[in-house]
Short mmCIF file of C-alpha atoms and ligand atoms in Angstrom, two decimals:
data_model
loop_
_atom_site.label_atom_id
_atom_site.label_comp_id
_atom_site.label_asym_id
_atom_site.label_seq_id
_atom_site.Cartn_x
_atom_site.Cartn_y
_atom_site.Cartn_z
CA ILE W 18 0.00 0.00 0.00
CA ASN W 19 1.30 3.44 -0.88
CA GLU W 20 0.17 6.90 0.24
CA LYS W 21 -2.09 7.25 -2.80
CA MET W 22 -3.96 4.02 -2.03
CA LEU W 23 -4.32 5.11 1.56
CA GLU W 24 -5.78 8.44 0.42
CA GLU W 25 -8.35 6.58 -1.64
CA ILE W 26 -9.47 4.57 1.35
CA LEU W 27 -9.73 7.68 3.51
CA ASN W 28 -11.52 9.68 0.79
CA GLN W 29 -14.71 7.81 1.59
CA TYR W 30 -14.87 9.68 4.89
CA PRO W 31 -16.19 13.21 5.42
CA ALA W 32 -13.26 15.67 5.41
CA LYS W 33 -13.10 16.07 9.17
CA VAL W 34 -13.15 12.33 9.80
CA LYS W 35 -10.50 11.83 7.14
CA ARG W 36 -8.18 14.32 8.82
CA ASN W 37 -8.68 12.52 12.11
CA ARG W 38 -8.18 8.96 10.86
CA LYS W 39 -5.14 9.89 8.80
CA LYS W 40 -3.18 10.62 11.99
CA HIS W 41 -3.89 7.10 13.24
CA ILE W 42 -2.36 5.31 10.26
CA ILE W 43 1.32 4.98 9.35
CA ILE W 44 3.08 3.35 6.45
CA ARG W 45 6.27 2.19 8.06
CA ASP W 46 9.38 3.92 6.83
CA PRO W 47 12.53 2.88 8.73
CA GLU W 48 14.41 5.84 7.22
CA GLN W 49 12.49 8.22 9.44
CA ALA W 50 13.84 8.54 12.97
CA ARG W 51 10.35 8.61 14.41
CA GLN W 52 6.94 8.27 12.84
CA GLU W 53 4.37 9.86 15.05
CA ILE W 54 0.99 8.21 15.45
CA GLU W 55 -2.09 9.55 17.18
CA ALA W 56 -3.41 7.20 19.84
CA ASN W 57 -5.55 7.10 22.98
CA THR W 58 -7.99 9.68 21.62
CA ARG W 59 -11.75 9.42 21.21
CA THR W 60 -13.21 7.15 18.57
CA ILE W 61 -15.38 9.11 16.15
CA PRO W 62 -19.06 8.57 16.99
CA GLY W 63 -20.72 6.30 14.44
CA ILE W 64 -17.57 4.38 13.64
CA ILE W 65 -17.62 0.73 14.63
CA THR W 66 -14.63 0.33 16.92
CA ASN W 67 -13.29 -2.82 18.58
CA ARG W 68 -12.59 -0.94 21.80
CA GLY W 69 -14.11 -1.61 25.20
CA CYS W 70 -14.92 0.76 28.05
CA ALA W 71 -13.25 1.88 31.29
CA TYR W 72 -15.31 -0.63 33.30
CA ALA W 73 -14.04 -3.43 31.01
CA GLY W 74 -10.44 -2.37 31.62
CA CYS W 75 -10.87 -2.12 35.37
CA LYS W 76 -13.18 -4.94 36.40
CA GLY W 77 -12.84 -7.12 33.34
CA VAL W 78 -9.11 -6.92 32.77
CA VAL W 79 -7.18 -6.05 35.92
CA LEU W 80 -9.46 -6.96 38.86
CA GLY W 81 -11.45 -9.82 37.39
CA PRO W 82 -8.69 -12.47 37.54
CA LEU W 83 -8.09 -11.99 41.30
CA LYS W 84 -9.67 -15.25 42.41
CA ASP W 85 -10.00 -14.93 46.19
CA MET W 86 -12.11 -11.77 45.95
CA VAL W 87 -15.75 -11.34 45.05
CA HIS W 88 -16.09 -8.70 42.34
CA ILE W 89 -19.41 -6.87 42.43
CA THR W 90 -20.61 -5.01 39.36
CA HIS W 91 -22.89 -2.17 40.41
CA GLY W 92 -25.04 -1.61 37.37
CA PRO W 93 -27.51 -3.12 34.90
CA ILE W 94 -26.96 -6.84 34.36
CA GLY W 95 -25.42 -6.61 30.89
CA CYS W 96 -22.11 -5.16 32.12
CA GLY W 97 -21.60 -7.98 34.61
CA TYR W 98 -22.80 -10.62 32.19
CA TYR W 99 -20.43 -9.65 29.40
CA SER W 100 -17.45 -9.65 31.74
CA TRP W 101 -18.30 -13.09 33.11
CA LEU W 102 -15.16 -15.07 32.21
CA THR W 103 -15.52 -14.48 28.46
CA ARG W 104 -11.89 -13.35 28.53
CA ARG W 105 -10.86 -16.88 29.54
CA ASN W 106 -8.60 -15.79 32.39
CA LYS W 107 -8.14 -19.13 34.09
CA ALA W 108 -7.56 -19.83 37.77
CA LYS W 109 -7.28 -22.75 40.12
CA SER W 110 -7.05 -22.89 43.88
CA GLU W 111 -5.80 -25.35 46.43
CA ASP W 112 -8.86 -24.34 48.42
CA PRO W 113 -11.91 -24.34 46.16
CA THR W 114 -13.99 -22.42 48.73
CA ASN W 115 -11.62 -19.51 48.21
CA ASN W 116 -12.00 -19.19 44.44
CA PHE W 117 -14.97 -17.12 43.34
CA LEU W 118 -13.97 -16.65 39.73
CA SER W 119 -16.79 -18.65 38.21
CA TYR W 120 -19.42 -16.39 39.79
CA CYS W 121 -20.82 -13.24 38.27
CA VAL W 122 -22.11 -10.90 40.97
CA SER W 123 -24.12 -7.84 40.02
CA THR W 124 -26.65 -5.50 41.62
CA ASP W 125 -28.81 -5.91 38.51
CA MET W 126 -30.05 -2.29 38.55
CA GLN W 127 -33.57 -1.72 37.32
CA GLU W 128 -35.40 1.40 36.18
CA SER W 129 -36.58 2.15 39.70
CA ASP W 130 -32.96 2.06 40.95
CA ILE W 131 -31.99 4.53 38.25
CA VAL W 132 -34.79 6.85 39.34
CA PHE W 133 -34.49 6.48 43.13
CA GLY W 134 -30.81 5.59 43.43
CA GLY W 135 -29.03 2.25 43.82
CA GLU W 136 -27.07 2.75 47.03
CA LYS W 137 -29.33 0.67 49.28
CA LYS W 138 -29.32 -2.15 46.76
CA LEU W 139 -25.54 -2.10 46.64
CA ALA W 140 -25.24 -2.17 50.44
CA LYS W 141 -27.59 -5.14 50.51
CA ALA W 142 -25.62 -6.90 47.78
CA ILE W 143 -22.42 -6.56 49.80
CA ASP W 144 -24.19 -7.98 52.88
CA GLU W 145 -25.44 -10.91 50.83
CA VAL W 146 -21.98 -11.58 49.43
CA MET W 147 -20.60 -11.65 52.98
CA GLU W 148 -23.31 -14.03 54.09
CA ILE W 149 -22.91 -16.45 51.21
CA PHE W 150 -19.20 -16.34 50.30
CA LYS W 151 -17.32 -14.76 53.24
CA PRO W 152 -14.42 -13.56 51.05
CA LYS W 153 -11.37 -11.76 52.45
CA ALA W 154 -11.88 -8.86 50.08
CA ILE W 155 -14.50 -7.42 47.74
CA SER W 156 -14.29 -5.05 44.81
CA VAL W 157 -17.20 -2.88 43.71
CA SER W 158 -16.98 -1.54 40.17
CA ALA W 159 -19.18 1.26 38.87
CA THR W 160 -20.85 1.18 35.45
CA CYS W 161 -22.04 4.19 33.41
CA PRO W 162 -25.51 4.76 34.98
CA VAL W 163 -24.07 4.69 38.51
CA GLY W 164 -21.97 7.75 37.77
CA LEU W 165 -24.78 9.46 35.88
CA ILE W 166 -27.28 9.18 38.74
CA GLY W 167 -24.61 9.99 41.33
CA ASP W 168 -24.66 6.95 43.62
CA ASP W 169 -21.95 7.50 46.24
CA LEU W 170 -20.04 4.28 45.79
CA ASN W 171 -17.29 5.29 48.17
CA ALA W 172 -19.67 6.05 51.05
CA VAL W 173 -21.52 2.74 50.65
CA VAL W 174 -18.25 0.84 50.50
CA ARG W 175 -16.76 2.65 53.51
CA ALA W 176 -19.82 1.85 55.62
CA ALA W 177 -19.82 -1.79 54.48
CA GLN W 178 -16.15 -2.13 55.28
CA GLU W 179 -16.81 -0.99 58.85
CA ARG W 180 -19.81 -3.27 59.12
CA HIS W 181 -17.96 -6.37 57.97
CA GLY W 182 -14.34 -5.70 58.93
CA ILE W 183 -12.84 -6.87 55.63
CA LYS W 184 -11.23 -5.03 52.73
CA ILE W 185 -13.85 -3.61 50.38
CA MET W 186 -12.73 -1.35 47.56
CA ALA W 187 -14.70 1.03 45.37
CA PHE W 188 -13.66 1.52 41.75
CA ASN W 189 -15.11 4.57 40.03
CA CYS W 190 -14.59 3.06 36.61
CA GLU W 191 -17.81 4.18 34.92
CA GLY W 192 -17.56 3.10 31.29
CA TYR W 193 -17.41 6.65 29.98
CA LYS W 194 -14.48 7.63 32.26
CA GLY W 195 -12.02 7.29 29.41
CA VAL W 196 -11.80 6.79 25.66
CA SER W 197 -11.30 3.03 26.05
CA GLN W 198 -10.54 0.26 28.55
CA SER W 199 -7.11 1.83 29.00
CA ALA W 200 -8.60 4.32 31.50
CA GLY W 201 -9.90 1.40 33.54
CA HIS W 202 -6.45 -0.19 33.73
CA HIS W 203 -5.15 3.03 35.25
CA ILE W 204 -8.00 3.29 37.79
CA ALA W 205 -7.47 -0.32 38.89
CA ASN W 206 -3.67 0.13 39.08
CA ASN W 207 -4.04 3.16 41.34
CA ILE W 208 -6.34 1.53 43.86
CA LEU W 209 -4.48 -1.78 44.01
CA MET W 210 -1.28 0.15 44.62
CA GLU W 211 -2.85 2.40 47.21
CA GLN W 212 -4.82 -0.20 49.13
CA VAL W 213 -3.41 -3.68 48.53
CA ILE W 214 0.20 -3.91 47.40
CA GLY W 215 2.48 -3.53 50.42
CA SER W 216 -0.28 -4.13 52.96
CA GLY W 217 1.16 -7.58 53.80
CA ASP W 218 3.69 -8.04 56.62
CA LEU W 219 6.45 -9.82 54.71
CA GLU W 220 9.76 -7.97 54.97
CA GLU W 221 11.78 -10.46 52.99
CA ALA W 222 11.00 -12.78 50.10
CA PRO W 223 10.61 -16.44 51.00
CA GLY W 224 12.81 -17.93 48.24
CA LYS W 225 15.59 -17.48 45.72
CA TYR W 226 15.36 -14.94 42.86
CA PRO W 227 11.98 -13.58 43.96
CA ILE W 228 10.00 -11.93 41.18
CA ASN W 229 6.50 -10.72 40.30
CA ILE W 230 4.99 -11.13 36.86
CA LEU W 231 3.04 -8.00 35.91
CA GLY W 232 0.61 -7.67 33.03
CA GLU W 233 0.06 -11.41 32.61
CA TYR W 234 -3.58 -12.49 32.92
CA ASN W 235 -3.43 -16.24 32.34
CA ILE W 236 -5.61 -16.17 29.25
CA GLY W 237 -5.95 -19.78 28.11
CA GLY W 238 -3.39 -20.75 30.79
CA ASP W 239 -0.51 -18.54 29.58
CA SER W 240 0.86 -17.70 33.00
CA TRP W 241 0.87 -21.37 34.05
CA GLU W 242 3.24 -22.11 31.18
CA VAL W 243 5.41 -19.07 31.99
CA GLU W 244 5.53 -20.06 35.67
CA ARG W 245 6.42 -23.65 34.74
CA ILE W 246 9.52 -22.42 32.94
CA LEU W 247 10.50 -19.86 35.57
CA LYS W 248 10.13 -22.28 38.46
CA ASP W 249 12.10 -24.89 36.55
CA ILE W 250 14.97 -22.41 36.28
CA GLY W 251 14.78 -21.62 39.98
CA TYR W 252 12.81 -18.39 40.30
CA THR W 253 10.36 -17.77 43.11
CA VAL W 254 7.20 -16.30 41.62
CA LEU W 255 5.58 -14.23 44.36
CA ALA W 256 2.63 -12.65 42.62
CA VAL W 257 1.17 -12.64 39.14
CA MET W 258 -0.75 -9.49 38.29
CA THR W 259 -3.31 -10.62 37.95
CA GLY W 260 -3.59 -13.95 36.08
CA ASP W 261 -4.58 -16.75 38.47
CA GLY W 262 -3.66 -14.09 41.02
CA SER W 263 -4.94 -13.43 44.48
CA TYR W 264 -5.50 -10.58 46.89
CA GLU W 265 -3.36 -12.45 49.44
CA GLU W 266 -0.33 -12.67 47.12
CA LEU W 267 -0.71 -9.12 45.93
CA LYS W 268 -0.39 -7.78 49.48
CA ASN W 269 3.20 -9.00 49.68
CA ALA W 270 4.31 -8.13 46.15
CA HIS W 271 6.59 -5.44 47.60
CA VAL W 272 9.29 -7.96 48.58
CA ALA W 273 10.27 -8.95 45.02
CA GLU W 274 13.77 -8.25 43.68
CA LEU W 275 12.50 -7.74 40.14
CA ASN W 276 9.16 -7.06 38.45
CA LEU W 277 8.61 -8.51 34.99
CA VAL W 278 6.28 -6.58 32.70
CA GLN W 279 4.57 -8.63 29.99
CA CYS W 280 1.75 -6.23 29.03
CA HIS W 281 3.17 -2.75 29.33
CA ARG W 282 -0.09 -0.98 28.54
CA SER W 283 -2.24 -2.36 31.33
CA ILE W 284 0.22 -2.30 34.21
CA ASN W 285 3.06 0.15 33.55
CA TYR W 286 1.58 2.39 36.27
CA ILE W 287 2.08 -0.21 39.02
CA ALA W 288 5.49 -1.15 37.63
CA GLU W 289 6.66 2.44 37.86
CA MET W 290 5.13 3.04 41.28
CA LEU W 291 6.80 -0.11 42.66
CA GLU W 292 10.13 1.21 41.48
CA VAL W 293 9.62 4.59 43.16
CA LYS W 294 8.14 3.23 46.37
CA TYR W 295 10.25 0.11 46.97
CA GLY W 296 13.26 0.51 44.67
CA THR W 297 12.37 -2.56 42.59
CA PRO W 298 13.24 -2.22 38.89
CA TRP W 299 11.01 -3.62 36.18
CA LEU W 300 12.10 -5.55 33.13
CA LYS W 301 10.10 -5.62 29.91
CA VAL W 302 9.66 -9.24 28.90
CA ASN W 303 7.71 -11.05 26.20
CA PHE W 304 6.87 -14.70 26.59
CA ILE W 305 5.05 -14.94 23.26
CA GLY W 306 7.28 -16.67 20.71
CA VAL W 307 10.28 -18.96 21.14
CA GLN W 308 13.00 -16.36 20.58
CA ALA W 309 11.20 -13.71 22.65
CA THR W 310 10.90 -16.21 25.51
CA ILE W 311 14.60 -17.10 25.25
CA ASP W 312 15.60 -13.43 25.20
CA SER W 313 13.41 -12.67 28.20
CA LEU W 314 14.90 -15.55 30.21
CA ARG W 315 18.45 -14.49 29.34
CA ASN W 316 17.74 -10.87 30.29
CA MET W 317 16.36 -11.98 33.63
CA ALA W 318 19.45 -14.08 34.32
CA LEU W 319 21.66 -11.13 33.40
CA TYR W 320 19.79 -8.93 35.84
CA PHE W 321 20.50 -11.25 38.73
CA GLY W 322 23.99 -11.83 37.33
CA ASP W 323 24.43 -15.13 39.12
CA ALA W 324 26.61 -17.67 37.27
CA GLU W 325 24.58 -20.62 38.50
CA LEU W 326 21.33 -19.00 37.37
CA ILE W 327 22.79 -18.15 33.97
CA SER W 328 23.91 -21.72 33.32
CA ARG W 329 20.62 -23.18 34.57
CA THR W 330 18.78 -20.78 32.24
CA GLU W 331 20.81 -22.04 29.27
CA GLU W 332 20.18 -25.65 30.28
CA VAL W 333 16.42 -25.16 30.35
CA ILE W 334 16.44 -23.21 27.06
CA ALA W 335 18.49 -25.92 25.32
CA ARG W 336 16.25 -28.70 26.60
CA GLU W 337 13.00 -26.92 25.68
CA VAL W 338 14.18 -25.83 22.25
CA ALA W 339 15.39 -29.32 21.37
CA ARG W 340 11.98 -30.66 22.35
CA ILE W 341 9.80 -28.19 20.45
CA GLU W 342 11.93 -27.35 17.40
CA PRO W 343 10.99 -30.42 15.33
CA ILE W 344 7.30 -29.77 16.03
CA MET W 345 7.59 -26.11 15.07
CA GLU W 346 9.38 -27.13 11.85
CA GLN W 347 6.51 -29.38 10.88
CA TYR W 348 3.96 -26.55 11.18
CA LYS W 349 6.32 -24.07 9.59
CA ARG W 350 6.12 -26.07 6.38
CA ILE W 351 2.38 -25.31 6.23
CA CYS W 352 2.68 -21.66 7.24
CA GLN W 353 5.81 -20.53 5.40
CA GLY W 354 5.38 -17.55 3.09
CA LYS W 355 1.98 -16.47 4.35
CA THR W 356 0.96 -13.03 5.61
CA ALA W 357 -1.01 -11.85 8.61
CA PHE W 358 -2.89 -8.88 10.01
CA CYS W 359 -2.38 -8.60 13.75
CA PHE W 360 -4.73 -6.16 15.39
CA VAL W 361 -5.17 -6.59 19.14
CA GLY W 362 -5.78 -4.54 22.29
CA GLY W 363 -2.82 -2.80 23.80
CA SER W 364 0.16 -5.17 23.61
CA ARG W 365 -0.53 -8.32 21.64
CA GLY W 366 -0.56 -6.49 18.31
CA HIS W 367 3.18 -6.28 18.91
CA HIS W 368 3.90 -9.43 20.90
CA TYR W 369 2.54 -11.93 18.39
CA GLN W 370 4.55 -10.69 15.44
CA GLY W 371 7.67 -12.59 16.50
CA LEU W 372 5.77 -15.85 16.86
CA PHE W 373 4.15 -15.39 13.45
CA GLY W 374 7.64 -14.72 12.07
CA GLU W 375 8.97 -17.97 13.53
CA LEU W 376 6.33 -19.81 11.50
CA GLY W 377 7.38 -17.95 8.35
CA ILE W 378 4.34 -15.66 8.45
CA GLU W 379 4.93 -11.96 7.88
CA THR W 380 2.76 -9.42 9.68
CA VAL W 381 1.89 -6.84 7.02
CA LEU W 382 -0.57 -4.80 9.09
CA ALA W 383 -0.63 -4.40 12.84
CA GLY W 384 -2.09 -2.14 15.42
CA TYR W 385 -3.66 -1.64 18.80
CA GLU W 386 -7.21 -0.83 19.78
CA PHE W 387 -6.37 1.46 22.69
CA ALA W 388 -2.63 1.59 23.36
CA HIS W 389 -0.87 4.92 23.87
CA ARG W 390 1.85 6.46 21.76
CA ASP W 391 4.59 4.93 23.92
CA ASP W 392 3.37 1.43 23.03
CA TYR W 393 3.94 2.32 19.37
CA GLU W 394 6.90 4.67 19.49
CA GLY W 395 8.72 3.67 22.68
CA ARG W 396 8.73 5.17 26.15
CA GLU W 397 10.98 8.05 25.10
CA VAL W 398 7.92 9.82 23.65
CA ILE W 399 6.15 10.00 27.01
CA PRO W 400 7.31 13.57 27.76
CA ASP W 401 5.97 14.67 24.35
CA ILE W 402 2.49 13.23 24.79
CA LYS W 403 -0.13 15.95 25.07
CA LEU W 404 -2.41 15.40 28.05
CA ASP W 405 -5.95 16.07 26.91
CA ALA W 406 -9.09 16.41 29.04
CA ASP W 407 -9.88 12.71 28.66
CA THR W 408 -6.49 11.69 30.06
CA LYS W 409 -6.69 14.18 32.90
CA ASN W 410 -9.96 12.58 33.92
CA ILE W 411 -7.95 9.78 35.55
CA PRO W 412 -6.01 10.96 38.58
CA GLU W 413 -2.27 10.29 38.68
CA LEU W 414 -1.40 8.60 41.93
CA HIS W 415 1.67 10.15 43.48
CA VAL W 416 3.89 7.76 45.43
CA GLU W 417 7.01 8.41 47.47
CA PRO W 418 9.80 6.07 48.56
CA ASP W 419 8.57 3.96 51.48
CA GLU W 420 10.53 5.10 54.52
CA ARG W 421 10.92 1.66 56.00
CA ARG W 422 10.86 -0.60 52.98
CA PHE W 423 12.53 1.27 50.14
CA ARG W 424 15.72 -0.52 49.19
CA LEU W 425 17.63 -0.10 45.95
CA LYS W 426 17.84 -3.61 44.55
CA VAL W 427 20.67 -2.66 42.20
CA SER W 428 23.27 0.08 42.64
CA PRO W 429 22.83 3.11 40.33
CA GLU W 430 26.11 2.28 38.55
CA ARG W 431 25.15 -1.32 37.90
CA MET W 432 21.68 -0.19 36.82
CA GLU W 433 23.24 2.06 34.19
CA GLU W 434 25.42 -0.80 32.97
CA LEU W 435 22.45 -3.18 32.83
CA LYS W 436 20.26 -0.68 31.01
CA LYS W 437 22.71 -0.77 28.10
CA LYS W 438 22.09 -4.50 27.72
CA ILE W 439 18.53 -5.23 28.81
CA PRO W 440 15.21 -3.34 28.72
CA LEU W 441 15.05 -2.22 32.35
CA SER W 442 12.29 0.33 33.01
CA TYR W 443 12.01 0.61 29.24
CA TYR W 444 9.72 -0.45 26.42
CA LYS W 445 10.73 0.22 22.84
CA GLY W 446 7.22 -0.13 21.40
CA MET W 447 5.95 -1.86 18.28
CA ASN W 448 6.94 0.44 15.44
CA VAL W 449 10.68 -0.31 15.37
CA GLU W 450 9.95 -3.95 14.67
CA MET W 451 7.68 -3.32 11.70
CA LYS W 452 9.25 -3.58 8.27
CA GLU W 453 9.30 -1.01 5.50
CA GLY W 454 5.95 -0.54 3.76
CA HIS W 455 3.98 -2.36 6.40
CA ILE W 456 0.93 -0.66 7.87
CA ILE W 457 0.40 0.41 11.46
CA VAL W 458 -3.16 1.36 12.36
CA ASP W 459 -4.49 2.67 15.65
CA ASP W 460 -8.13 1.90 16.56
CA LEU W 461 -8.75 0.10 13.27
CA ASN W 462 -12.45 0.08 12.36
CA HIS W 463 -14.61 -2.24 10.30
CA TYR W 464 -14.63 -0.11 7.17
CA GLU W 465 -10.84 0.15 7.11
CA THR W 466 -10.52 -3.56 7.94
CA GLU W 467 -12.46 -4.49 4.82
CA GLU W 468 -10.57 -2.03 2.63
CA PHE W 469 -7.15 -3.18 3.81
CA ILE W 470 -8.15 -6.82 3.37
CA LYS W 471 -9.27 -6.21 -0.21
CA ILE W 472 -5.87 -4.72 -1.06
CA LEU W 473 -3.49 -6.84 1.00
CA LYS W 474 -5.44 -10.13 1.06
CA PRO W 475 -3.80 -11.51 4.20
CA ASP W 476 -3.76 -15.28 4.73
CA ILE W 477 -4.79 -14.95 8.35
CA PHE W 478 -6.40 -12.25 10.47
CA ALA W 479 -5.46 -12.16 14.14
CA SER W 480 -7.97 -10.15 16.10
CA GLY W 481 -11.05 -10.54 18.26
CA ILE W 482 -14.70 -11.51 18.44
CA LYS W 483 -16.10 -8.26 17.03
CA ASP W 484 -14.52 -8.60 13.63
CA LYS W 485 -13.71 -12.27 13.18
CA TYR W 486 -16.97 -13.28 11.51
CA VAL W 487 -16.83 -10.50 8.92
CA VAL W 488 -13.30 -11.60 8.11
CA GLN W 489 -14.18 -15.29 7.91
CA LYS W 490 -17.02 -14.50 5.55
CA MET W 491 -14.40 -12.85 3.35
CA GLY W 492 -12.76 -16.28 3.15
CA ILE W 493 -9.90 -15.59 5.51
CA PRO W 494 -9.10 -17.65 8.60
CA ALA W 495 -9.44 -15.56 11.76
CA LYS W 496 -7.61 -16.35 14.97
CA GLN W 497 -8.76 -14.64 18.12
CA ILE W 498 -5.74 -13.35 19.95
CA HIS W 499 -7.81 -12.11 22.90
CA SER W 500 -9.53 -15.30 24.06
CA TYR W 501 -7.63 -17.75 21.79
CA ASP W 502 -10.96 -19.25 20.62
CA TYR W 503 -11.18 -21.88 23.38
CA SER W 504 -7.51 -22.82 22.93
CA GLY W 505 -4.19 -21.91 24.54
CA PRO W 506 -1.85 -21.49 26.20
CA TYR W 507 0.07 -19.59 23.55
CA ALA W 508 2.86 -18.29 25.81
CA GLY W 509 6.25 -19.87 26.44
CA PHE W 510 7.57 -22.97 24.69
CA ASN W 511 4.48 -25.15 24.93
CA GLY W 512 2.37 -22.18 23.92
CA ALA W 513 4.38 -21.67 20.74
CA ILE W 514 3.63 -25.18 19.50
CA LYS W 515 -0.04 -24.88 20.47
CA PHE W 516 -0.28 -21.64 18.51
CA ALA W 517 1.54 -23.17 15.54
CA GLU W 518 -0.89 -26.09 15.56
CA ASP W 519 -3.96 -23.84 15.70
CA VAL W 520 -2.74 -21.51 12.96
CA ALA W 521 -1.73 -24.39 10.69
CA MET W 522 -5.13 -25.97 11.30
CA GLY W 523 -6.74 -22.70 10.17
CA PHE W 524 -4.83 -22.84 6.89
CA VAL W 525 -5.46 -26.48 6.02
CA SER W 526 -9.15 -26.45 6.82
CA PRO W 527 -11.09 -27.12 3.61
CA THR W 528 -13.82 -24.70 4.74
CA TRP W 529 -12.28 -21.77 2.90
CA ASN W 530 -12.77 -23.43 -0.47
CA PHE W 531 -16.52 -23.12 -0.02
CA ILE W 532 -16.50 -19.37 0.47
CA THR W 533 -16.33 -16.86 -2.34
CA PRO W 534 -14.79 -13.62 -1.14
CA PRO W 535 -16.45 -10.40 -2.34
CA TRP W 536 -13.62 -9.52 -4.75
CA LYS W 537 -13.96 -12.76 -6.77
FE1 ICS B 610 -2.71 -6.12 28.12
MO1 ICS B 610 -8.30 -8.49 24.98
FE2 ICS B 610 -4.30 -8.10 27.98
FE3 ICS B 610 -3.71 -6.73 25.93
FE4 ICS B 610 -5.17 -5.71 27.76
FE5 ICS B 610 -7.25 -6.61 26.60
FE6 ICS B 610 -6.37 -8.98 26.79
FE7 ICS B 610 -5.77 -7.58 24.79
C1 ICS B 610 -5.43 -7.29 26.64
S1 ICS B 610 -4.30 -6.54 29.54
S2 ICS B 610 -8.42 -8.35 27.25
S3 ICS B 610 -2.37 -7.99 27.04
S4 ICS B 610 -5.21 -10.08 28.27
S5 ICS B 610 -7.20 -4.86 27.88
S6 ICS B 610 -6.34 -9.70 24.75
S7 ICS B 610 -3.55 -4.70 26.69
S8 ICS B 610 -7.57 -6.37 24.48
S9 ICS B 610 -3.83 -7.06 23.80
#
């Protein structure tokens, strides 16, 4: 696609819309030092976007996976219903009476509650939850109407907390609070940091190489595979935020020596705050793809700098690679030479490109639904990002070094040395890894999806539930990268072969021969 073809696509829009959308699309040109993209701004009304809302980002994404809490949705039933495990964030517990993940708890607001207020109903719902489940902690998430009618969530929650003597947290994550689910991530990060992380009494980690995994939500079992590898090498995984995670673990996350960040978009706020408050650096990792997993493991070993850990890391890598390589090769023969579109949320649009590449599939168009400019252009652009009214809507939580617990885990000199070799407190973003001429689109919509497909005719479309059926009807296999279509895990070594199998299966299915795409 060249600029002229892009113009033609955009010419279908009214002039104002065209000007807007143009800033969200880049044709990659590695000659340019930086290609600016507009991101994290409002979707134009009337355009069909794949984005979700602030409530989805808060309750659905960050809080939802915490299994030992009951998560109450204060609102009409639809909001709770659609966030009822459809994301496939899996969890298991030693103690099944302490895992509430399979329940969907909502105040089920009716018209009369909208007119007369829903506070009493919410208080009663909390009492009922205490009576039935007796959890150690409860979250209450607000939906759009709650904010519109002015229910005082915080007052109800404060009173309930006194009544019941357990941790109950209010999340003012009304859907409209931001331009996408990204706002909800930030709201959840702030409150977990303020009220949960560090509230445990541990002063020292209970094992060797203690780490937290941030921004890993155990979709399709991803974090189980990552933890399998890390434990095999000898790491102590204290808390996963928040895949198969728990309130109890989160409380003591402050004792880690290193925080890994898988999804930068959803959890960079906590990662940064942990560094300021406790002196714990964070390392950007990516456990999607064989090479990305290997690089992440090596970077971790380098951080700890322990000879024994480094050699154990190499042992595990060698063993795993020898085991999966022949299987990957087999699927590569089916996939080699094909092309993909990879359009997902706020991190996977980038993370899956390496894994596609390992199968011989080139990603010719990629993008995020709701990521910010730093996820495209790298964290160095953060000072240049204009803060608009929508962004300012979410308060920045200010943290200070913890007087008692702050401890630099690495000396400033060693930190500088390490930063030259590994991505500590840094994310380079997606753009640098895209090749010349390939397309980067922010907040891709259905019209543009169809137009780009007609021109580029990708062999596979990696995206989500909202667009997959349109794409399949165009005769193109679609792979959901959000929920993995009932499959997974896709992370780590075992995940790579599972993904390869699923993608190859998509290609060899005879179904596509029975569909005539619109351009034929
Ligand atoms: Fe992060 Mo769907 Fe994650 Fe990412 Fe986030 Fe969402 Fe999912 Fe997607 C997510 S937290 S739910 S990696 S697990 S909001 S797949 S940004 S859009 S790419």
